[in-house]
Amino acid sequence: MVFILDPSGIICLIATYGALIYADYVVIQWIIITAMPLSIWAPFHVVLFHAIVLLVFLSHSKAVFTDPGIVPLPSNRPFSEIPSGEVHGSEWTVCSRCKTHRPPRAHHCSTCQRCIRRMDHHCPWINNCVGEGNQKYFLQFLFYVAVLSFYSVALVLGSWVSPCTECNQIVKQTQWMHTLILMLESAFFGLFVSFILMDQLHAILYDETAVEAIQHRGSYRPNLPKYQLLSEVFGPGHPISWLLPCAKLKHSERHKPCVEDV
């Protein structure tokens, strides 16, 4: 487990959980209880909404605390005594800032102060780098936030189409204020994470991280099948299992149960 002591990242973490808690409050108090107290769909929406919220929390916490692929620092002997071609291939490079040999596609993160394997970018919303070890959880977080956002928009629209007829004017005004804020919040985050999700999927399918795109390196392995590229990120299991925020299974562990270790 890792945790980066970055002030901007910690602020973004607080803002993320604050937005989720507020959305849950508005949906339950001002949509489910106020607008549809006698509806047969109310229990369904409560269960489904909280199930998605749970998946958001699980995937986000995994993205935050999972090692993104930190390259270990040399410990056995001084950095100057380790020849670059002693063990590693010609594609290995030397980082002048953290003084370590790093594998291909690893890059130094100025926020984490370490080299990260297959680093895509540093994301303040998870207070961590997006790299080889946690990109799966980052994609799941984006996906479930998008689903939750558009689900919230649908619930808000439903409450506006069928408002509470027995509520007094003060309750109606309060409900309108909270649902309007939730609508703006959900629309913003829904579109925001959708664009990032599409960008991440494009980077995986064309095998080019954000760092490599900035450097104009092109696809690292242009001839690999798209399914294989996705499997490297999500694991070798069935694509349905890619939606579960649990550890990636190795090829020898395909038939073992996937146990959540958050």
CSV table of C-alpha atoms in Angstrom, one decimal, residues 49-224:
chain,number,residue,atom,x,y,z
A,49,PHE,CA,-27.8,3.5,-6.1
A,50,HIS,CA,-25.9,2.4,-3.0
A,51,ALA,CA,-24.5,-0.6,-4.9
A,52,ILE,CA,-22.9,1.7,-7.4
A,53,VAL,CA,-21.7,4.1,-4.6
A,54,LEU,CA,-20.0,1.1,-3.0
A,55,LEU,CA,-18.3,0.2,-6.3
A,56,VAL,CA,-17.1,3.8,-6.6
A,57,PHE,CA,-15.6,3.7,-3.1
A,58,LEU,CA,-14.0,0.3,-3.6
A,59,SER,CA,-12.4,1.1,-7.0
A,60,HIS,CA,-11.3,4.6,-5.8
A,61,SER,CA,-9.7,3.3,-2.6
A,62,LYS,CA,-7.9,0.6,-4.6
A,63,ALA,CA,-6.6,3.2,-7.1
A,64,VAL,CA,-5.5,5.4,-4.2
A,65,PHE,CA,-3.7,2.9,-2.0
A,66,THR,CA,-2.4,0.4,-4.6
A,67,ASP,CA,1.3,0.6,-5.6
A,68,PRO,CA,1.1,2.0,-9.2
A,69,GLY,CA,4.4,0.2,-10.1
A,70,ILE,CA,7.1,2.0,-8.1
A,71,VAL,CA,10.6,1.0,-9.3
A,72,PRO,CA,12.6,0.0,-6.2
A,73,LEU,CA,15.7,1.9,-5.3
A,74,PRO,CA,19.1,0.2,-5.4
A,75,SER,CA,19.9,-1.2,-2.0
A,76,ASN,CA,22.8,-3.7,-2.3
A,77,ARG,CA,25.5,-1.4,-3.5
A,78,PRO,CA,26.1,2.3,-4.5
A,79,PHE,CA,24.3,3.4,-7.6
A,80,SER,CA,27.6,4.3,-9.3
A,81,GLU,CA,28.8,0.7,-9.0
A,82,ILE,CA,25.8,-0.8,-10.9
A,83,PRO,CA,26.7,-1.1,-14.6
A,84,SER,CA,23.7,-0.3,-16.8
A,85,GLY,CA,24.2,-3.4,-18.9
A,86,GLU,CA,24.9,-5.8,-16.1
A,87,VAL,CA,21.5,-7.5,-15.8
A,88,HIS,CA,19.1,-5.4,-17.6
A,89,GLY,CA,18.4,-5.1,-21.4
A,90,SER,CA,19.3,-2.3,-23.6
A,91,GLU,CA,15.9,-0.6,-23.2
A,92,TRP,CA,16.5,0.0,-19.5
A,93,THR,CA,17.5,3.5,-18.6
A,94,VAL,CA,19.0,5.3,-15.7
A,95,CYS,CA,17.0,8.0,-13.8
A,96,SER,CA,19.1,10.9,-12.8
A,97,ARG,CA,16.7,12.0,-10.1
A,98,CYS,CA,15.9,8.9,-8.0
A,99,LYS,CA,19.2,7.2,-9.0
A,100,THR,CA,17.9,3.9,-10.1
A,101,HIS,CA,17.8,1.7,-13.1
A,102,ARG,CA,14.3,1.6,-14.6
A,103,PRO,CA,12.6,-0.8,-17.1
A,104,PRO,CA,11.2,0.3,-20.4
A,105,ARG,CA,8.2,2.7,-20.3
A,106,ALA,CA,9.0,3.7,-16.7
A,107,HIS,CA,9.0,7.4,-16.0
A,108,HIS,CA,9.8,9.7,-13.1
A,109,CYS,CA,6.9,11.4,-11.3
A,110,SER,CA,7.9,14.7,-9.7
A,111,THR,CA,5.0,14.4,-7.2
A,112,CYS,CA,5.7,10.9,-6.0
A,113,GLN,CA,9.5,11.4,-6.3
A,114,ARG,CA,9.9,7.9,-7.8
A,115,CYS,CA,9.9,6.2,-11.1
A,116,ILE,CA,6.7,4.4,-12.0
A,117,ARG,CA,6.3,1.4,-14.3
A,118,ARG,CA,4.3,2.2,-17.4
A,119,MET,CA,3.3,5.6,-16.0
A,120,ASP,CA,0.4,7.3,-17.7
A,121,HIS,CA,0.1,10.4,-15.5
A,122,HIS,CA,-0.2,11.6,-11.9
A,123,CYS,CA,-3.9,12.1,-11.0
A,124,PRO,CA,-4.7,14.3,-8.0
A,125,TRP,CA,-8.2,12.8,-7.8
A,126,ILE,CA,-6.7,9.6,-6.6
A,127,ASN,CA,-3.6,11.2,-5.0
A,128,ASN,CA,-1.5,8.7,-6.9
A,129,CYS,CA,0.1,7.9,-10.2
A,130,VAL,CA,-1.8,5.9,-12.8
A,131,GLY,CA,0.6,3.1,-13.7
A,132,GLU,CA,1.0,-0.5,-14.3
A,133,GLY,CA,-0.3,-1.6,-10.9
A,134,ASN,CA,-3.5,0.5,-10.5
A,135,GLN,CA,-4.7,1.5,-13.9
A,136,LYS,CA,-7.4,-1.1,-13.8
A,137,TYR,CA,-8.8,0.5,-10.6
A,138,PHE,CA,-8.6,4.0,-12.0
A,139,LEU,CA,-10.6,2.9,-15.1
A,140,GLN,CA,-13.2,1.2,-12.9
A,141,PHE,CA,-13.4,4.4,-10.8
A,142,LEU,CA,-14.0,6.5,-13.9
A,143,PHE,CA,-16.6,4.0,-15.2
A,144,TYR,CA,-18.6,3.8,-12.0
A,145,VAL,CA,-18.5,7.6,-11.4
A,146,ALA,CA,-19.9,8.1,-14.9
A,147,VAL,CA,-22.7,5.5,-14.3
A,148,LEU,CA,-23.5,7.1,-11.0
A,149,SER,CA,-23.5,10.6,-12.4
A,150,PHE,CA,-25.9,9.8,-15.3
A,151,TYR,CA,-28.1,7.7,-12.9
A,152,SER,CA,-28.3,10.7,-10.6
A,153,VAL,CA,-29.3,13.0,-13.6
A,154,ALA,CA,-32.1,10.5,-14.5
A,155,LEU,CA,-33.4,10.5,-10.9
A,156,VAL,CA,-33.3,14.3,-10.7
A,157,LEU,CA,-35.3,14.6,-14.0
A,158,GLY,CA,-37.8,12.0,-12.7
A,159,SER,CA,-38.3,14.1,-9.5
A,160,TRP,CA,-38.9,17.2,-11.6
A,161,VAL,CA,-41.4,15.4,-13.9
A,162,SER,CA,-43.3,13.9,-10.9
A,163,PRO,CA,-42.8,16.4,-8.1
A,164,CYS,CA,-44.2,16.0,-4.6
A,165,THR,CA,-47.8,17.2,-4.7
A,166,GLU,CA,-48.4,17.0,-0.9
A,167,CYS,CA,-45.2,19.0,0.1
A,168,ASN,CA,-45.5,22.6,1.2
A,169,GLN,CA,-43.8,25.5,-0.6
A,170,ILE,CA,-40.7,25.5,1.7
A,171,VAL,CA,-40.1,21.8,1.1
A,172,LYS,CA,-40.5,22.2,-2.6
A,173,GLN,CA,-38.0,25.1,-2.8
A,174,THR,CA,-35.5,23.1,-0.7
A,175,GLN,CA,-35.9,20.1,-2.9
A,176,TRP,CA,-35.5,22.2,-6.0
A,177,MET,CA,-32.3,23.8,-4.7
A,178,HIS,CA,-30.6,20.4,-3.7
A,179,THR,CA,-31.7,18.6,-6.9
A,180,LEU,CA,-30.4,21.5,-9.0
A,181,ILE,CA,-27.0,21.4,-7.3
A,182,LEU,CA,-26.9,17.6,-7.8
A,183,MET,CA,-27.9,18.0,-11.5
A,184,LEU,CA,-25.0,20.4,-12.1
A,185,GLU,CA,-22.6,18.3,-10.1
A,186,SER,CA,-23.6,15.1,-11.8
A,187,ALA,CA,-23.5,16.6,-15.3
A,188,PHE,CA,-20.1,18.1,-14.7
A,189,PHE,CA,-18.5,15.0,-13.2
A,190,GLY,CA,-20.3,12.6,-15.6
A,191,LEU,CA,-18.9,14.4,-18.7
A,192,PHE,CA,-15.5,15.0,-17.1
A,193,VAL,CA,-14.8,11.4,-16.2
A,194,SER,CA,-16.4,10.1,-19.5
A,195,PHE,CA,-13.8,12.1,-21.5
A,196,ILE,CA,-11.0,10.8,-19.3
A,197,LEU,CA,-12.3,7.2,-19.6
A,198,MET,CA,-12.3,7.4,-23.4
A,199,ASP,CA,-8.8,8.9,-23.3
A,200,GLN,CA,-7.6,6.1,-21.1
A,201,LEU,CA,-9.2,3.4,-23.2
A,202,HIS,CA,-7.6,5.0,-26.3
A,203,ALA,CA,-4.2,4.9,-24.6
A,204,ILE,CA,-4.6,1.2,-23.8
A,205,LEU,CA,-5.9,0.1,-27.2
A,206,TYR,CA,-3.1,2.0,-29.0
A,207,ASP,CA,-0.5,1.1,-26.4
A,208,GLU,CA,0.7,4.6,-25.8
A,209,THR,CA,0.7,6.3,-22.4
A,210,ALA,CA,0.0,10.0,-21.9
A,211,VAL,CA,3.8,10.5,-21.3
A,212,GLU,CA,4.6,8.7,-24.5
A,213,ALA,CA,2.0,10.7,-26.4
A,214,ILE,CA,3.6,14.0,-25.2
A,215,GLN,CA,7.0,12.7,-26.3
A,216,HIS,CA,5.5,11.6,-29.7
A,217,ARG,CA,6.8,8.1,-29.4
A,218,GLY,CA,3.8,6.4,-31.0
A,219,SER,CA,2.5,3.0,-30.2
A,220,TYR,CA,4.9,0.9,-28.2
A,221,ARG,CA,3.6,-2.5,-29.6
A,222,PRO,CA,1.5,-1.6,-32.7
A,223,ASN,CA,0.9,-5.2,-33.7
A,224,LEU,CA,-0.6,-6.6,-30.5
